[in-house]
Amino acid sequence: MITRFSHDVLGDPIRAQFEAFIDEHRHALNNSLDGLTEDQARRSLVPSRTTLLGLVKHAVFVEKVWFDESISGRTRAELGLPPTPDESFILDDTDTVESVRQAHREACEASRRAVAGMDLDDLVHHNRRGPLPLRWVYLHVLRELAQHCGHADILREQVLSQ
């Protein structure tokens, strides 16, 4: 849920600005499924595994990797995640528009809770790259969400034009 938009935080501390931009992109990606049928959300229009529903499912993976695995040290297996990002796009029969959207909302909320007591310069210690400041994690997640929002915009346009 977006509490503040990026244009509302122009004069706020940088942390509030990061969080507003990240939340806008989380919201936009989740909303890329608005009004779609299950078939439309699963429609494959590119050679990769990328579908609109798969993009949101992958975003759940991103949230859990960066704001749970990297912070808590729990493994992907413990988190119920596939071992690789590519596998996180794979849909199974239980994945529905509503179930994936709900999993995404819950993952985003868990991410917010996980970093609530951290400062931007605090390190996350359980990433394969080694210790990283939360500021870097925010920038990385923002970049990834922005990229996937662009993918979703194009796929949604294609799906709705058919």
mmCIF file of C-alpha atoms in Angstrom:
data_model
loop_
_atom_site.group_PDB
_atom_site.id
_atom_site.type_symbol
_atom_site.label_atom_id
_atom_site.label_comp_id
_atom_site.label_asym_id
_atom_site.label_seq_id
_atom_site.Cartn_x
_atom_site.Cartn_y
_atom_site.Cartn_z
ATOM 1 C CA MET A 1 0.000 0.000 0.000
ATOM 2 C CA ILE A 2 1.340 3.401 -0.915
ATOM 3 C CA THR A 3 1.212 5.817 1.974
ATOM 4 C CA ARG A 4 3.077 8.640 0.258
ATOM 5 C CA PHE A 5 3.873 9.273 -3.381
ATOM 6 C CA SER A 6 7.314 10.285 -4.623
ATOM 7 C CA HIS A 7 6.120 13.817 -5.399
ATOM 8 C CA ASP A 8 4.985 14.163 -1.758
ATOM 9 C CA VAL A 9 8.440 13.562 -0.278
ATOM 10 C CA LEU A 10 10.609 15.999 -2.220
ATOM 11 C CA GLY A 11 11.826 17.796 0.905
ATOM 12 C CA ASP A 12 11.839 14.729 3.163
ATOM 13 C CA PRO A 13 14.895 12.783 4.327
ATOM 14 C CA ILE A 14 16.410 10.502 1.710
ATOM 15 C CA ARG A 15 15.079 7.363 3.424
ATOM 16 C CA ALA A 16 11.483 8.569 3.012
ATOM 17 C CA GLN A 17 12.233 9.361 -0.623
ATOM 18 C CA PHE A 18 13.671 5.872 -1.263
ATOM 19 C CA GLU A 19 10.698 4.229 0.384
ATOM 20 C CA ALA A 20 8.153 6.312 -1.514
ATOM 21 C CA PHE A 21 9.754 5.491 -4.871
ATOM 22 C CA ILE A 22 10.047 1.786 -4.025
ATOM 23 C CA ASP A 23 6.433 1.639 -2.842
ATOM 24 C CA GLU A 24 5.206 3.376 -6.015
ATOM 25 C CA HIS A 25 6.957 0.770 -8.134
ATOM 26 C CA ARG A 26 5.700 -2.100 -5.956
ATOM 27 C CA HIS A 27 2.184 -0.763 -6.353
ATOM 28 C CA ALA A 28 2.524 -0.257 -10.118
ATOM 29 C CA LEU A 29 3.797 -3.791 -10.656
ATOM 30 C CA ASN A 30 1.012 -5.304 -8.554
ATOM 31 C CA ASN A 31 -1.541 -3.182 -10.400
ATOM 32 C CA SER A 32 -0.308 -4.423 -13.775
ATOM 33 C CA LEU A 33 -2.666 -7.356 -13.145
ATOM 34 C CA ASP A 34 -5.746 -5.142 -12.659
ATOM 35 C CA GLY A 35 -8.747 -6.338 -14.622
ATOM 36 C CA LEU A 36 -6.934 -9.194 -16.357
ATOM 37 C CA THR A 37 -8.325 -12.685 -16.714
ATOM 38 C CA GLU A 38 -6.233 -15.617 -15.521
ATOM 39 C CA ASP A 39 -5.478 -16.432 -19.163
ATOM 40 C CA GLN A 40 -4.374 -12.890 -19.953
ATOM 41 C CA ALA A 41 -2.141 -12.743 -16.863
ATOM 42 C CA ARG A 42 -0.456 -16.019 -17.874
ATOM 43 C CA ARG A 43 -0.162 -15.227 -21.578
ATOM 44 C CA SER A 44 3.352 -15.714 -22.900
ATOM 45 C CA LEU A 45 4.285 -13.137 -25.535
ATOM 46 C CA VAL A 46 8.075 -13.337 -25.418
ATOM 47 C CA PRO A 47 10.518 -16.258 -25.717
ATOM 48 C CA SER A 48 11.480 -16.073 -22.031
ATOM 49 C CA ARG A 49 9.334 -17.189 -19.097
ATOM 50 C CA THR A 50 8.175 -13.604 -18.610
ATOM 51 C CA THR A 51 4.420 -13.154 -18.226
ATOM 52 C CA LEU A 52 2.535 -10.510 -16.294
ATOM 53 C CA LEU A 53 1.676 -12.983 -13.534
ATOM 54 C CA GLY A 54 5.242 -14.292 -13.579
ATOM 55 C CA LEU A 55 6.629 -10.777 -13.175
ATOM 56 C CA VAL A 56 4.635 -10.230 -9.991
ATOM 57 C CA LYS A 57 5.574 -13.698 -8.729
ATOM 58 C CA HIS A 58 9.222 -12.838 -9.411
ATOM 59 C CA ALA A 59 8.753 -9.596 -7.443
ATOM 60 C CA VAL A 60 7.791 -11.736 -4.419
ATOM 61 C CA PHE A 61 11.113 -13.541 -4.869
ATOM 62 C CA VAL A 62 12.959 -10.199 -5.074
ATOM 63 C CA GLU A 63 11.356 -8.929 -1.857
ATOM 64 C CA LYS A 64 12.179 -12.109 0.037
ATOM 65 C CA VAL A 65 15.744 -12.356 -1.248
ATOM 66 C CA TRP A 66 16.650 -8.747 -0.495
ATOM 67 C CA PHE A 67 14.644 -8.109 2.662
ATOM 68 C CA ASP A 68 14.595 -11.536 4.294
ATOM 69 C CA GLU A 69 17.429 -13.752 3.054
ATOM 70 C CA SER A 70 19.952 -10.878 2.973
ATOM 71 C CA ILE A 71 18.914 -9.585 6.389
ATOM 72 C CA SER A 72 17.895 -12.689 8.358
ATOM 73 C CA GLY A 73 20.301 -15.164 6.787
ATOM 74 C CA ARG A 74 17.536 -17.686 6.170
ATOM 75 C CA THR A 75 18.170 -19.690 3.020
ATOM 76 C CA ARG A 76 16.022 -19.632 -0.076
ATOM 77 C CA ALA A 77 14.960 -23.189 0.700
ATOM 78 C CA GLU A 78 13.860 -22.107 4.190
ATOM 79 C CA LEU A 79 11.907 -19.251 2.619
ATOM 80 C CA GLY A 80 10.233 -21.575 0.104
ATOM 81 C CA LEU A 81 11.977 -19.849 -2.799
ATOM 82 C CA PRO A 82 13.481 -21.368 -5.912
ATOM 83 C CA PRO A 83 17.276 -21.350 -6.047
ATOM 84 C CA THR A 84 17.562 -18.961 -9.014
ATOM 85 C CA PRO A 85 15.825 -15.780 -10.147
ATOM 86 C CA ASP A 86 14.899 -17.348 -13.508
ATOM 87 C CA GLU A 87 12.955 -20.101 -11.757
ATOM 88 C CA SER A 88 10.960 -17.517 -9.807
ATOM 89 C CA PHE A 89 9.000 -16.677 -12.981
ATOM 90 C CA ILE A 90 7.657 -20.227 -13.288
ATOM 91 C CA LEU A 91 3.949 -20.456 -12.606
ATOM 92 C CA ASP A 92 2.257 -23.504 -11.178
ATOM 93 C CA ASP A 93 -1.394 -24.506 -11.141
ATOM 94 C CA THR A 94 -2.001 -22.883 -7.747
ATOM 95 C CA ASP A 95 -0.827 -19.462 -8.919
ATOM 96 C CA THR A 96 -3.767 -17.174 -9.603
ATOM 97 C CA VAL A 97 -3.982 -13.446 -10.108
ATOM 98 C CA GLU A 98 -5.349 -13.038 -6.600
ATOM 99 C CA SER A 99 -2.960 -15.471 -4.867
ATOM 100 C CA VAL A 100 0.143 -13.930 -6.472
ATOM 101 C CA ARG A 101 -1.053 -10.378 -5.805
ATOM 102 C CA GLN A 102 -1.710 -11.268 -2.163
ATOM 103 C CA ALA A 103 1.690 -12.957 -1.814
ATOM 104 C CA HIS A 104 3.276 -9.823 -3.274
ATOM 105 C CA ARG A 105 1.429 -7.484 -0.882
ATOM 106 C CA GLU A 106 2.439 -9.686 2.068
ATOM 107 C CA ALA A 107 6.073 -9.849 0.933
ATOM 108 C CA CYS A 108 6.199 -6.053 0.574
ATOM 109 C CA GLU A 109 4.756 -5.569 4.048
ATOM 110 C CA ALA A 110 7.251 -8.064 5.503
ATOM 111 C CA SER A 111 10.050 -6.154 3.739
ATOM 112 C CA ARG A 112 8.931 -2.880 5.313
ATOM 113 C CA ARG A 113 8.886 -4.508 8.760
ATOM 114 C CA ALA A 114 12.309 -6.102 8.231
ATOM 115 C CA VAL A 115 14.030 -2.758 7.634
ATOM 116 C CA ALA A 116 11.957 -0.585 9.966
ATOM 117 C CA GLY A 117 14.658 -0.449 12.624
ATOM 118 C CA MET A 118 17.572 -0.107 10.238
ATOM 119 C CA ASP A 119 19.425 2.967 9.047
ATOM 120 C CA LEU A 120 20.489 3.423 5.421
ATOM 121 C CA ASP A 121 24.128 2.816 6.346
ATOM 122 C CA ASP A 122 23.397 -0.371 8.303
ATOM 123 C CA LEU A 123 24.788 -3.464 6.625
ATOM 124 C CA VAL A 124 22.902 -6.514 5.483
ATOM 125 C CA HIS A 125 25.297 -9.404 5.954
ATOM 126 C CA HIS A 126 23.785 -12.377 4.160
ATOM 127 C CA ASN A 127 24.125 -11.548 0.494
ATOM 128 C CA ARG A 128 26.393 -13.463 -1.885
ATOM 129 C CA ARG A 129 28.165 -10.160 -2.670
ATOM 130 C CA GLY A 130 29.120 -9.767 0.968
ATOM 131 C CA PRO A 131 27.954 -7.076 3.396
ATOM 132 C CA LEU A 132 25.979 -4.295 1.714
ATOM 133 C CA PRO A 133 24.514 -1.096 3.140
ATOM 134 C CA LEU A 134 20.730 -0.880 3.172
ATOM 135 C CA ARG A 135 21.063 2.188 0.919
ATOM 136 C CA TRP A 136 22.575 -0.019 -1.820
ATOM 137 C CA VAL A 137 19.822 -2.622 -1.360
ATOM 138 C CA TYR A 138 17.177 0.083 -1.753
ATOM 139 C CA LEU A 139 18.819 1.347 -4.944
ATOM 140 C CA HIS A 140 19.141 -2.166 -6.348
ATOM 141 C CA VAL A 141 15.522 -3.060 -5.582
ATOM 142 C CA LEU A 142 14.300 0.241 -7.024
ATOM 143 C CA ARG A 143 16.240 -0.403 -10.240
ATOM 144 C CA GLU A 144 14.861 -3.926 -10.517
ATOM 145 C CA LEU A 145 11.281 -2.860 -9.828
ATOM 146 C CA ALA A 146 11.525 -0.030 -12.365
ATOM 147 C CA GLN A 147 12.826 -2.438 -14.994
ATOM 148 C CA HIS A 148 10.015 -4.913 -14.334
ATOM 149 C CA CYS A 149 7.390 -2.170 -14.363
ATOM 150 C CA GLY A 150 8.578 -1.331 -17.871
ATOM 151 C CA HIS A 151 8.299 -4.974 -18.880
ATOM 152 C CA ALA A 152 4.811 -5.106 -17.379
ATOM 153 C CA ASP A 153 3.702 -1.962 -19.244
ATOM 154 C CA ILE A 154 4.721 -3.457 -22.575
ATOM 155 C CA LEU A 155 3.253 -6.899 -21.873
ATOM 156 C CA ARG A 156 -0.010 -5.407 -20.620
ATOM 157 C CA GLU A 157 -0.306 -3.286 -23.757
ATOM 158 C CA GLN A 158 0.236 -6.394 -25.878
ATOM 159 C CA VAL A 159 -2.217 -8.514 -23.881
ATOM 160 C CA LEU A 160 -4.964 -5.892 -24.007
ATOM 161 C CA SER A 161 -4.524 -5.335 -27.745
ATOM 162 C CA GLN A 162 -5.298 -8.974 -28.565
#
